[in-house]
Amino acid sequence: MESQITMENKGRYHDENEVEDSMTEQSILKDFESHRINDLDIEQSMIVKNGTKSHRTDDLYSETETSMLMNGDSEKVFKPAPDVAPGGGLDDEEGVAGIIEETKEDEDINLAPDGGYGWFIVLGSVMVHLFIGGLERSSGILFIKLDEKFQQSAAATAWVLSLSSGFRLTLGPICSVLCNRYSHRSVVITGSLLVCISMVATAFAPNLTFTYFSYGVLGGFGRLLAYAPAVIIVGEYFNKKRGIAVGLSTSGVGFGSFLFPTMIEFFFTFYGFFGTFLILGAVMLHLAVSGCLFRPLWQHIQITAHTTRRKLSKDTELGTELMAMNQPEPSHKCDTEINNKQSSIQQPNNNETNLTKNKFSFSSRKSESKPKRQIMNFSLLKDIRFSCFCAAILLFTIAFQSAFVFIPPYAKSKGMSDLQSSYAIAIAGFFDGVGRILSGIVCDLKKVKKYRVYIYNVVMFFIGAVSFIVPYIDTFEELCVVCAFYGLTVGTYISQKSVVIVDILGVKNLVNSFGILIFFQGIGMFLGPPIAGIMKDINGHFNDGFYLGGACMIFGGLILTAGNAHHHLRQDKKEH
C-alpha cells in the first residue's frame, strides 16, 4: 500500500489511495486508543527548554485531538516542524536529545525534575553538609585544643576559626563563577582535595600563625568549593518539593554536629593533636565521593531523554511512533506494521523528526546542550528586600558563629567537663537537623508557601531571645535544654535560606544571589568570633559575647521586617 507523508506547510497526505490509507490510519489509532487506557504506565519524558518534564502517553493528545485523528483530520493536529540541524535527531550524540521549547513566551515553565535522580543529588548534598557542617560546629572543641596547644589570647585563637569560616563564605562569588564556568561536580571534588591538604598541613603546624594559613585560608577556601555547589544544585533540581529537598539536604549539618564534636573529642583523647588532624584529612576526602553524585542538570537532561526514547522503542508493550521523513522526492513508500499490539508507521531513514502537540517545536544543537549563564550579577542588590535579607544574614552570622565557638569554653568555665561541653554541641546539632527537616516539610505546605519569608523573619527574633538566655545558665541540664531550642531555631533559619532567595528573586537568579548572600555571611564569620574573643579578654568572661549575639539577631530581624514591609507596600501600589 502506497502512502506519503510530507513536512510541507500543510502537512497533508498526497496519494491516490488517500481514502484507503486514511482508513488504515484510523484502524491504527483505534488500536492505540483501545489499549492506552490499560497501559497508563507508558511515559514519555520531554525536555522543556533545558529542563525535563514527564508526561504520560495520554498527555500527548487531548480528547479533541484524538477525536480529530480518529476522523482522519490529522492535518488539524500535526503542524509542520521547524528545521532541524543536520544530523540533529534524537540519536545524535553531538546534540541535545530532543530539546523541546514552549512557544508561549509568557509561561514560566519549571525546569526542575522534582524527583528521580534529584534524590541522589539530595543524598550527595546531605553528605557534604554532614562533613562540612560537622567540622564547623566543632569549632568550640577546636578552639579549646588550639588554646591549650599554643597558649594565646582568646581573640588570637578565635581568628583561626574565623578565617576558616569567613573564607568559606566571603569568596562565595568566586565559587559562583567557578560553578558557572565548570560543573558543580568538579568544583566539589577540587574543594575536597584542598580541605584534605589543609588538615594534614595543620597537623604539622609549629605555631598559631601557621594555622591561620593552613586551617584558616586554605581550609576555608576548600570548604567553600565543596559547600556552595551542594546547596545550589539542590535548588536547580527541585521546585515544588524544593523546601523538603533543601531541608533534607541541609539536615546533614545537624547530624554532623551531633557526630563530630564527640568524635573529635575522642580523637584528641586517644591520638592527640597531630593524629586528630591527620584523621580529619582522610575523613574530608569523602567530600569527593559526595561530589561525584552531582550530575549537571543539562547532562541529566540528555541522559534522561536518550534513555526514555530507548525504553519507548524497545521495552514498552504499546508504542506509537509517527515519523515524518524529509526527502527531496515527491513521494515515499511507507510500510505499515501492526505486531504484538504495537502500531507504527515507519520508513528506514537516518533523519527523523518525532511529532508531538503543535505547541512544541524541536531543536537539536550542541551549543544548547549546556546553557550559558551570566558570570556574576551584583545588580541583584538593587532589590530592597534582597539587600535587607543580606544585611540580616550578616548580623545573624555574627551571633551564630560566636555562639558555637564559645559555648564549649563557656561550659568549661562553669565547671563542666570537656565531654559535657561536646555533648551540649551534639544536642544542639541533633535538634538543628530536626528543625531543618520539619521546617522543610512545613514550608512546602500550600497554605504556608507564600508566607515563608515572613516565617523566616519571626524565627530570627526567637533565636535572638534564646541567645540572651545563655549567660544565665549554670548547670549542664539547663545548657542542654537551651542548646536544643537554639539548634531547632537555627536549623529552621539556615535550611530555608536558599528557598527564601528563590521566593524573593526566582530560581533563575539562585546561583548569583546565593554567591552574594554567602559573601555577607562571610563578613559575619570574620567579625563574630574575634569580637566575642576581645570582649572575653577584656572582661574575663563570655557573657558579653552572647549579649552581643542576641542584639545582632534582634536588629537583623528588624531590618528584614523593614524589607518585607517595603515589598508589601509596593505590591499594594501595583494592585491599586
Coordinates of C-alpha atoms in Angstrom, one line a residue:
M1 CA 0.0 0.0 0.0
E2 CA 1.4 3.3 -1.1
S3 CA 1.3 6.4 1.1
Q4 CA 3.2 9.6 1.5
I5 CA 3.9 11.9 4.5
T6 CA 5.5 15.2 3.7
M7 CA 6.6 18.1 6.0
E8 CA 5.4 21.0 3.8
N9 CA 3.3 23.8 5.2
K10 CA 0.0 21.9 5.0
G11 CA 1.5 18.6 6.0
R12 CA -1.2 16.5 4.2
Y13 CA -1.2 13.1 2.6
H14 CA -1.0 13.2 -1.2
D15 CA -1.7 9.8 -2.5
E16 CA -4.3 8.5 -4.9
N17 CA -5.3 5.9 -2.3
E18 CA -5.9 8.6 0.3
V19 CA -9.2 7.1 1.5
E20 CA -7.8 3.7 1.9
D21 CA -4.8 5.0 3.8
S22 CA -7.0 7.1 6.0
M23 CA -9.0 4.0 6.9
T24 CA -5.7 2.3 7.7
E25 CA -4.6 5.2 9.9
Q26 CA -7.9 5.1 11.7
S27 CA -7.5 1.4 12.4
I28 CA -4.1 2.0 13.8
L29 CA -5.2 4.9 16.0
K30 CA -8.2 2.9 17.2
D31 CA -5.9 0.1 18.1
F32 CA -3.8 2.6 20.1
E33 CA -6.9 4.1 21.7
S34 CA -8.2 0.6 22.8
H35 CA -5.0 -0.1 24.7
R36 CA -3.9 3.2 26.0
I37 CA -6.3 3.2 28.9
N38 CA -5.0 -0.1 30.2
D39 CA -1.4 0.9 29.6
L40 CA -1.1 4.1 31.6
D41 CA 2.5 3.3 32.8
I42 CA 3.9 4.2 29.4
E43 CA 5.6 7.6 29.9
Q44 CA 7.3 9.9 27.6
S45 CA 10.0 12.2 29.0
M46 CA 10.0 15.7 27.5
I47 CA 12.7 18.3 27.8
V48 CA 11.3 21.8 28.3
K49 CA 13.9 24.4 27.4
N50 CA 16.9 23.0 29.4
G51 CA 14.9 21.0 31.9
T52 CA 12.8 17.9 31.9
K53 CA 9.1 17.2 32.3
S54 CA 7.4 13.8 32.2
H55 CA 4.1 13.2 30.5
R56 CA 2.0 10.0 30.2
T57 CA 1.1 8.9 26.7
D58 CA -2.4 10.3 27.4
D59 CA -1.0 13.8 27.7
L60 CA 0.4 13.7 24.1
Y61 CA -3.0 14.2 22.6
S62 CA -6.1 15.9 24.1
E63 CA -9.5 14.2 23.7
T64 CA -10.4 16.7 20.9
E65 CA -7.2 16.0 19.0
T66 CA -7.7 12.2 19.4
S67 CA -11.2 12.6 18.0
M68 CA -9.8 14.6 15.1
L69 CA -7.2 11.8 14.4
M70 CA -10.0 9.2 14.6
N71 CA -11.9 11.1 12.0
G72 CA -9.0 11.4 9.7
D73 CA -8.3 15.1 10.4
S74 CA -4.6 14.6 11.1
E75 CA -3.7 17.9 9.4
K76 CA -5.5 19.8 12.1
V77 CA -3.5 18.2 14.8
F78 CA 0.0 17.9 13.3
K79 CA 1.8 21.0 12.2
P80 CA 5.0 21.2 10.2
A81 CA 8.0 21.2 12.4
P82 CA 10.7 23.8 12.1
D83 CA 14.1 23.0 10.5
V84 CA 16.3 20.7 12.5
A85 CA 20.1 20.9 12.3
P86 CA 21.5 18.2 10.1
G87 CA 22.2 15.0 12.0
G88 CA 20.4 16.5 14.9
G89 CA 17.9 13.8 15.6
L90 CA 17.3 12.1 18.9
D91 CA 20.1 9.6 18.3
D92 CA 22.7 12.3 17.5
E93 CA 25.4 12.1 20.1
E94 CA 26.6 15.6 19.3
G95 CA 23.4 17.3 20.1
V96 CA 20.8 17.6 22.8
A97 CA 18.3 14.7 22.6
G98 CA 15.0 16.3 21.8
I99 CA 15.1 19.7 23.4
I100 CA 11.5 20.9 23.4
E101 CA 10.7 24.6 23.7
E102 CA 7.3 26.0 24.6
T103 CA 6.2 28.7 22.1
K104 CA 4.3 30.5 24.8
E105 CA 6.7 33.1 26.0
D106 CA 4.6 34.3 28.9
E107 CA 4.5 30.9 30.5
D108 CA 7.1 30.4 33.3
I109 CA 7.9 26.8 32.8
N110 CA 9.6 24.9 35.6
L111 CA 12.8 23.3 34.6
A112 CA 13.3 21.1 37.7
P113 CA 12.8 17.3 37.5
D114 CA 11.4 17.5 41.1
G115 CA 12.5 13.9 41.9
G116 CA 14.1 10.9 40.2
Y117 CA 17.8 11.4 40.1
G118 CA 17.2 14.6 42.2
W119 CA 17.1 12.5 45.3
F120 CA 20.7 11.3 44.7
I121 CA 21.6 15.0 44.4
V122 CA 20.0 15.4 47.9
L123 CA 22.0 12.4 49.2
G124 CA 25.2 13.9 48.0
S125 CA 24.3 17.3 49.5
V126 CA 23.4 15.6 52.8
M127 CA 26.9 14.1 53.0
V128 CA 28.6 17.4 52.1
H129 CA 26.6 19.2 54.8
L130 CA 27.4 16.4 57.3
F131 CA 31.2 16.7 56.8
I132 CA 31.4 20.5 56.4
G133 CA 28.8 21.3 59.0
G134 CA 30.0 18.8 61.5
L135 CA 33.5 20.3 61.3
E136 CA 32.2 23.8 61.5
R137 CA 30.1 23.1 64.6
S138 CA 33.1 21.5 66.3
S139 CA 34.8 24.9 66.3
G140 CA 34.3 25.3 70.0
I141 CA 36.1 22.0 70.6
L142 CA 38.9 23.0 68.3
F143 CA 39.1 26.4 70.0
I144 CA 39.8 24.7 73.3
K145 CA 42.5 22.4 71.8
L146 CA 44.2 25.3 69.9
D147 CA 44.2 27.4 73.1
E148 CA 45.8 24.5 75.1
K149 CA 48.5 23.9 72.5
F150 CA 49.6 27.4 71.6
Q151 CA 48.6 29.3 74.8
Q152 CA 47.5 32.5 73.0
S153 CA 44.7 35.1 73.8
A154 CA 41.1 34.2 73.1
A155 CA 40.9 36.8 70.3
A156 CA 44.0 35.5 68.6
T157 CA 42.9 31.8 68.8
A158 CA 39.4 32.7 67.5
W159 CA 40.9 34.2 64.4
V160 CA 41.9 30.7 63.2
L161 CA 38.3 29.5 63.2
S162 CA 37.0 32.9 62.0
L163 CA 39.3 32.9 58.9
S164 CA 38.2 29.4 58.0
S165 CA 34.5 30.2 58.2
G166 CA 35.0 33.6 56.7
F167 CA 36.9 32.5 53.6
R168 CA 34.3 29.7 53.2
L169 CA 31.7 32.3 52.7
T170 CA 33.2 35.7 51.6
L171 CA 34.6 34.0 48.5
G172 CA 31.1 32.9 47.5
P173 CA 31.0 35.0 44.3
I174 CA 34.2 33.3 43.1
C175 CA 32.6 29.9 43.7
S176 CA 29.5 31.0 41.7
V177 CA 31.8 32.0 38.8
L178 CA 33.5 28.5 39.0
C179 CA 30.1 26.8 39.1
N180 CA 29.0 28.7 36.0
R181 CA 32.3 28.0 34.2
Y182 CA 32.7 24.4 35.3
S183 CA 30.4 21.8 36.7
H184 CA 29.3 21.5 40.4
R185 CA 30.9 18.1 40.5
S186 CA 34.4 19.2 39.5
V187 CA 34.2 22.2 41.9
V188 CA 33.3 19.9 44.9
I189 CA 36.0 17.4 44.1
T190 CA 38.6 20.1 43.9
G191 CA 37.4 21.5 47.2
S192 CA 37.7 18.1 49.0
L193 CA 41.3 17.9 47.9
L194 CA 42.1 21.3 49.3
V195 CA 40.4 20.6 52.6
C196 CA 42.4 17.3 53.0
I197 CA 45.6 19.2 52.3
S198 CA 44.7 21.9 54.8
M199 CA 44.1 19.3 57.6
V200 CA 47.3 17.5 57.0
A201 CA 49.2 20.8 57.0
T202 CA 47.6 21.9 60.2
A203 CA 48.8 18.7 61.9
F204 CA 52.4 19.9 61.3
A205 CA 51.7 23.5 62.5
P206 CA 54.6 24.9 64.5
N207 CA 52.7 27.9 65.8
L208 CA 49.3 29.6 65.7
T209 CA 50.2 31.9 62.8
F210 CA 50.8 28.9 60.6
T211 CA 47.3 27.7 61.3
Y212 CA 45.9 31.0 60.1
F213 CA 47.0 30.0 56.6
S214 CA 46.7 26.2 56.7
Y215 CA 43.4 25.7 58.5
G216 CA 42.0 29.2 58.0
V217 CA 42.7 30.4 54.4
L218 CA 43.4 27.1 52.6
G219 CA 40.8 25.1 54.6
G220 CA 38.2 27.8 54.3
F221 CA 38.5 28.1 50.5
G222 CA 38.4 24.3 50.1
R223 CA 35.2 24.1 52.2
L224 CA 33.7 26.9 50.1
L225 CA 34.2 24.9 46.9
A226 CA 32.6 21.8 48.5
Y227 CA 29.7 23.6 50.3
A228 CA 28.3 26.2 47.9
P229 CA 27.6 23.8 44.9
A230 CA 25.9 21.3 47.3
V231 CA 23.3 24.0 48.1
I232 CA 22.9 25.5 44.7
I233 CA 22.4 22.2 42.8
V234 CA 19.5 21.1 45.0
G235 CA 17.7 24.3 44.2
E236 CA 18.2 23.6 40.5
Y237 CA 16.8 20.0 40.6
F238 CA 13.7 20.8 42.7
N239 CA 10.8 23.3 42.5
K240 CA 7.5 22.0 44.0
K241 CA 9.4 20.0 46.6
R242 CA 12.3 22.4 47.0
G243 CA 11.5 23.1 50.7
I244 CA 11.6 19.4 51.6
A245 CA 14.7 18.7 49.4
V246 CA 16.6 21.7 50.9
G247 CA 15.5 20.7 54.4
L248 CA 16.7 17.2 53.9
S249 CA 20.0 18.1 52.3
T250 CA 20.9 20.7 55.0
S251 CA 19.8 18.3 57.8
G252 CA 23.3 16.8 57.3
V253 CA 24.7 19.8 59.2
G254 CA 22.6 18.9 62.2
F255 CA 23.6 15.2 62.2
G256 CA 27.2 16.2 61.5
S257 CA 27.0 18.5 64.5
F258 CA 25.7 15.5 66.6
L259 CA 28.5 13.2 65.5
F260 CA 31.6 15.3 65.0
P261 CA 32.1 17.1 68.4
T262 CA 32.1 13.9 70.4
M263 CA 34.1 12.1 67.7
I264 CA 36.7 14.8 67.6
E265 CA 36.9 14.9 71.4
F266 CA 37.5 11.1 71.2
F267 CA 40.3 11.6 68.6
F268 CA 42.1 14.2 70.7
T269 CA 41.9 12.0 73.7
F270 CA 43.5 8.9 72.1
Y271 CA 45.5 10.3 69.1
G272 CA 46.5 13.8 70.2
F273 CA 46.7 17.0 68.1
F274 CA 48.8 15.5 65.3
G275 CA 46.8 12.3 64.9
T276 CA 43.5 14.0 65.0
F277 CA 44.2 16.4 62.1
L278 CA 45.6 13.5 60.0
I279 CA 42.4 11.5 60.6
L280 CA 40.3 14.6 59.7
G281 CA 42.2 15.0 56.5
A282 CA 41.2 11.5 55.5
V283 CA 37.6 12.0 56.6
M284 CA 37.3 15.2 54.4
L285 CA 38.3 13.2 51.3
H286 CA 34.9 11.7 51.4
L287 CA 33.6 15.0 50.1
A288 CA 34.9 13.9 46.7
V289 CA 32.7 10.8 46.8
S290 CA 29.7 13.0 47.5
G291 CA 30.6 15.4 44.7
C292 CA 30.6 12.6 42.2
L293 CA 26.8 12.4 42.6
F294 CA 26.3 16.0 41.4
R295 CA 25.4 15.3 37.8
P296 CA 24.9 18.6 35.9
L297 CA 21.3 19.3 35.1
W298 CA 21.9 19.8 31.4
Q299 CA 23.7 16.4 31.3
H300 CA 20.9 14.8 33.2
I301 CA 18.5 16.1 30.5
Q302 CA 20.5 14.4 27.7
I303 CA 20.8 11.1 29.5
T304 CA 17.1 11.0 30.5
A305 CA 15.9 11.8 27.0
H306 CA 18.1 9.2 25.4
T307 CA 17.1 6.5 28.0
T308 CA 13.4 7.3 27.7
R309 CA 13.5 7.1 23.9
R310 CA 15.2 3.7 24.0
K311 CA 12.6 2.5 26.6
L312 CA 9.7 3.6 24.4
S313 CA 11.1 2.0 21.3
K314 CA 12.2 -1.3 22.9
D315 CA 10.7 -2.1 26.2
T316 CA 7.1 -0.9 26.1
E317 CA 4.3 -3.3 25.0
L318 CA 2.4 -0.4 23.3
G319 CA 4.2 2.3 21.4
T320 CA 3.1 4.7 18.8
E321 CA 5.6 6.4 16.5
L322 CA 4.7 8.9 13.8
M323 CA 7.9 9.8 12.0
A324 CA 8.0 12.4 9.2
M325 CA 10.7 12.0 6.6
N326 CA 12.5 14.9 4.9
Q327 CA 13.2 13.6 1.4
P328 CA 13.6 15.6 -1.8
E329 CA 11.4 13.1 -3.7
P330 CA 7.7 13.9 -4.1
S331 CA 6.5 10.6 -2.7
H332 CA 7.6 7.8 -0.4
K333 CA 6.7 4.3 0.3
C334 CA 5.7 3.6 3.9
D335 CA 5.5 0.1 5.5
T336 CA 2.7 -0.2 8.0
E337 CA 3.1 -2.9 10.6
I338 CA 0.9 -4.0 13.5
N339 CA 2.7 -6.5 15.6
N340 CA 2.1 -7.5 19.2
K341 CA -0.2 -4.6 19.9
Q342 CA 2.4 -2.2 18.5
S343 CA 1.3 0.3 15.8
S344 CA 3.8 2.2 13.8
I345 CA 4.3 4.0 10.5
Q346 CA 8.0 3.6 9.7
Q347 CA 10.5 4.2 7.0
P348 CA 14.2 3.4 7.3
N349 CA 16.0 6.7 7.3
N350 CA 18.6 8.4 9.4
N351 CA 16.9 11.7 9.6
E352 CA 13.7 11.6 11.7
T353 CA 11.5 14.2 13.4
N354 CA 9.2 12.9 16.1
L355 CA 5.8 14.7 16.2
T356 CA 4.1 15.9 19.4
K357 CA 1.5 18.5 20.1
N358 CA 1.6 21.5 17.8
K359 CA 2.5 23.9 20.7
F360 CA 6.0 22.4 20.9
S361 CA 8.9 22.9 18.5
F362 CA 12.1 20.8 18.3
S363 CA 15.7 21.9 18.1
S364 CA 18.9 20.0 18.5
R365 CA 22.1 21.9 18.6
K366 CA 25.2 21.2 20.5
S367 CA 25.6 24.8 21.6
E368 CA 22.3 24.5 23.5
S369 CA 23.3 21.4 25.4
K370 CA 25.0 23.4 28.2
P371 CA 23.1 26.6 29.0
K372 CA 25.1 29.8 29.2
R373 CA 24.9 31.7 32.4
Q374 CA 25.8 35.2 33.5
I375 CA 29.1 35.1 35.4
M376 CA 28.1 37.4 38.2
N377 CA 25.2 39.9 38.7
F378 CA 25.6 42.3 41.6
S379 CA 22.7 44.4 40.3
L380 CA 20.5 41.9 42.3
L381 CA 21.4 44.1 45.3
K382 CA 19.1 46.8 43.9
D383 CA 16.2 44.7 45.1
I384 CA 15.5 46.3 48.5
R385 CA 14.1 43.1 50.1
F386 CA 17.2 41.1 49.0
S387 CA 19.5 43.8 50.3
C388 CA 17.8 43.7 53.7
F389 CA 17.9 39.9 53.6
C390 CA 21.7 40.1 53.1
A391 CA 22.1 42.5 56.0
A392 CA 20.0 40.3 58.3
I393 CA 22.1 37.3 57.3
L394 CA 25.3 39.2 58.1
L395 CA 24.1 40.1 61.6
F396 CA 22.7 36.6 62.2
T397 CA 26.1 35.1 61.3
I398 CA 28.0 37.3 63.8
A399 CA 25.8 35.9 66.6
F400 CA 25.5 32.4 65.3
Q401 CA 29.2 31.7 64.8
S402 CA 30.2 33.3 68.1
A403 CA 27.7 31.0 70.0
F404 CA 29.0 27.8 68.5
V405 CA 32.6 28.8 69.1
F406 CA 32.2 29.9 72.7
I407 CA 29.5 27.6 74.1
P408 CA 32.1 24.8 74.9
P409 CA 34.6 27.1 76.6
Y410 CA 31.7 28.8 78.4
A411 CA 30.5 25.4 79.7
K412 CA 34.0 24.7 80.8
S413 CA 34.2 28.0 82.7
K414 CA 31.0 26.9 84.5
G415 CA 32.8 23.8 85.8
M416 CA 31.6 21.3 83.1
S417 CA 33.9 18.7 81.6
D418 CA 35.2 18.7 78.0
L419 CA 33.0 15.7 77.3
Q420 CA 29.9 17.5 78.6
S421 CA 30.6 20.6 76.5
S422 CA 30.9 18.3 73.4
Y423 CA 27.5 16.7 74.4
A424 CA 25.9 20.1 74.5
I425 CA 27.0 20.9 71.0
A426 CA 25.9 17.4 69.9
I427 CA 22.4 18.1 71.3
A428 CA 22.2 21.4 69.5
G429 CA 23.3 19.7 66.3
F430 CA 20.7 16.9 66.6
F431 CA 17.9 19.4 67.1
D432 CA 19.4 21.5 64.3
G433 CA 18.8 18.5 62.0
V434 CA 15.3 18.0 63.3
G435 CA 14.5 21.7 62.7
R436 CA 15.8 21.6 59.1
I437 CA 13.6 18.6 58.2
L438 CA 10.5 19.8 59.9
S439 CA 10.8 23.3 58.5
G440 CA 11.2 21.9 55.0
I441 CA 8.0 19.9 55.4
V442 CA 6.0 22.8 56.9
C443 CA 7.3 25.4 54.5
D444 CA 6.3 23.3 51.5
L445 CA 2.6 23.2 52.6
K446 CA 0.4 25.1 50.1
K447 CA -1.1 27.4 52.8
V448 CA 2.4 28.2 54.1
K449 CA 4.5 28.7 51.0
K450 CA 3.5 32.3 50.4
Y451 CA 4.4 33.2 54.0
R452 CA 7.8 31.6 54.1
V453 CA 9.7 34.9 54.0
Y454 CA 7.7 36.2 57.0
I455 CA 8.1 33.0 59.0
Y456 CA 11.8 33.3 58.4
N457 CA 11.6 36.8 59.8
V458 CA 9.9 35.6 63.0
V459 CA 12.3 32.8 63.6
M460 CA 15.2 35.3 63.7
F461 CA 13.6 37.1 66.7
F462 CA 13.3 33.7 68.5
I463 CA 17.0 33.0 68.0
G464 CA 17.8 36.4 69.5
A465 CA 15.7 35.7 72.6
V466 CA 17.5 32.3 73.1
S467 CA 20.9 34.0 72.8
F468 CA 20.0 36.3 75.7
I469 CA 19.3 33.3 77.9
V470 CA 22.6 31.6 77.6
P471 CA 24.6 33.8 80.1
Y472 CA 22.1 32.8 82.9
I473 CA 22.8 29.1 82.6
D474 CA 24.7 27.4 85.4
T475 CA 24.1 23.6 85.1
F476 CA 24.7 21.0 82.4
E477 CA 20.9 20.2 82.2
E478 CA 20.0 23.8 81.6
L479 CA 22.6 24.1 78.9
C480 CA 21.3 21.0 77.1
V481 CA 17.7 22.4 77.1
V482 CA 18.8 25.8 75.8
C483 CA 21.1 24.2 73.2
A484 CA 18.1 22.1 72.0
F485 CA 16.0 25.2 71.4
Y486 CA 18.9 27.0 69.9
G487 CA 19.6 24.2 67.5
L488 CA 15.9 23.8 66.5
T489 CA 15.5 27.5 65.6
V490 CA 18.9 27.9 63.9
G491 CA 18.3 24.8 61.8
T492 CA 15.0 26.2 60.6
Y493 CA 16.6 29.5 59.8
I494 CA 19.6 28.2 57.9
S495 CA 17.9 25.4 56.0
Q496 CA 15.4 27.6 54.3
K497 CA 17.9 30.3 53.2
S498 CA 18.1 29.2 49.6
V499 CA 14.3 28.7 49.5
V500 CA 13.7 32.2 50.6
I501 CA 16.2 33.5 48.0
V502 CA 14.1 31.8 45.3
D503 CA 10.9 33.3 46.8
I504 CA 12.5 36.8 46.6
L505 CA 14.3 36.7 43.3
G506 CA 13.3 33.5 41.5
V507 CA 15.2 30.3 40.7
K508 CA 16.9 31.8 37.6
N509 CA 18.9 34.1 40.0
L510 CA 19.7 31.4 42.6
V511 CA 23.4 30.8 41.7
N512 CA 24.4 34.5 41.6
S513 CA 22.2 35.6 44.6
F514 CA 23.5 32.7 46.7
G515 CA 27.1 33.7 46.0
I516 CA 26.3 37.3 47.0
L517 CA 24.5 36.1 50.2
I518 CA 27.3 33.9 51.5
F519 CA 29.7 36.8 50.9
F520 CA 27.7 38.7 53.5
Q521 CA 27.7 35.6 55.7
G522 CA 31.5 35.5 55.4
I523 CA 31.8 39.0 56.7
G524 CA 29.8 38.0 59.8
M525 CA 32.1 34.9 60.2
F526 CA 35.1 37.2 60.1
L527 CA 33.7 39.6 62.7
G528 CA 31.8 37.4 65.2
P529 CA 34.3 35.2 67.0
P530 CA 37.2 37.8 67.2
I531 CA 34.8 40.5 68.6
A532 CA 33.5 38.0 71.2
G533 CA 37.1 36.9 72.0
I534 CA 38.1 40.5 72.5
M535 CA 35.2 41.0 74.9
K536 CA 36.3 37.9 76.8
D537 CA 39.9 39.1 77.0
I538 CA 38.8 42.5 78.4
N539 CA 36.1 41.4 80.8
G540 CA 37.3 37.9 81.7
H541 CA 34.0 36.1 80.8
F542 CA 31.9 35.1 77.8
N543 CA 28.6 36.7 78.8
D544 CA 29.1 39.9 76.7
G545 CA 29.6 37.8 73.6
F546 CA 26.2 36.2 74.0
Y547 CA 24.5 39.5 74.7
L548 CA 26.1 40.9 71.5
G549 CA 24.8 37.9 69.6
G550 CA 21.2 38.4 70.9
A551 CA 21.3 42.1 70.0
C552 CA 22.5 41.4 66.4
M553 CA 19.7 38.8 66.0
I554 CA 17.0 41.3 67.1
F555 CA 18.4 44.1 64.9
G556 CA 18.7 41.8 61.9
G557 CA 15.1 40.8 62.4
L558 CA 14.0 44.4 62.4
I559 CA 16.0 45.0 59.1
L560 CA 14.3 42.0 57.5
T561 CA 10.9 43.3 58.7
A562 CA 11.6 46.6 57.0
G563 CA 12.4 44.9 53.7
N564 CA 9.3 42.8 53.8
A565 CA 7.2 45.8 54.7
H566 CA 8.7 47.7 51.7
H567 CA 7.9 44.9 49.4
H568 CA 4.3 44.6 50.7
L569 CA 3.7 48.3 50.2
R570 CA 5.0 48.1 46.6
Q571 CA 2.7 45.2 45.9
D572 CA -0.3 47.1 47.2
K573 CA 0.5 50.0 45.0
K574 CA 0.8 47.8 41.9
E575 CA -2.6 46.2 42.6
H576 CA -4.3 49.5 43.1

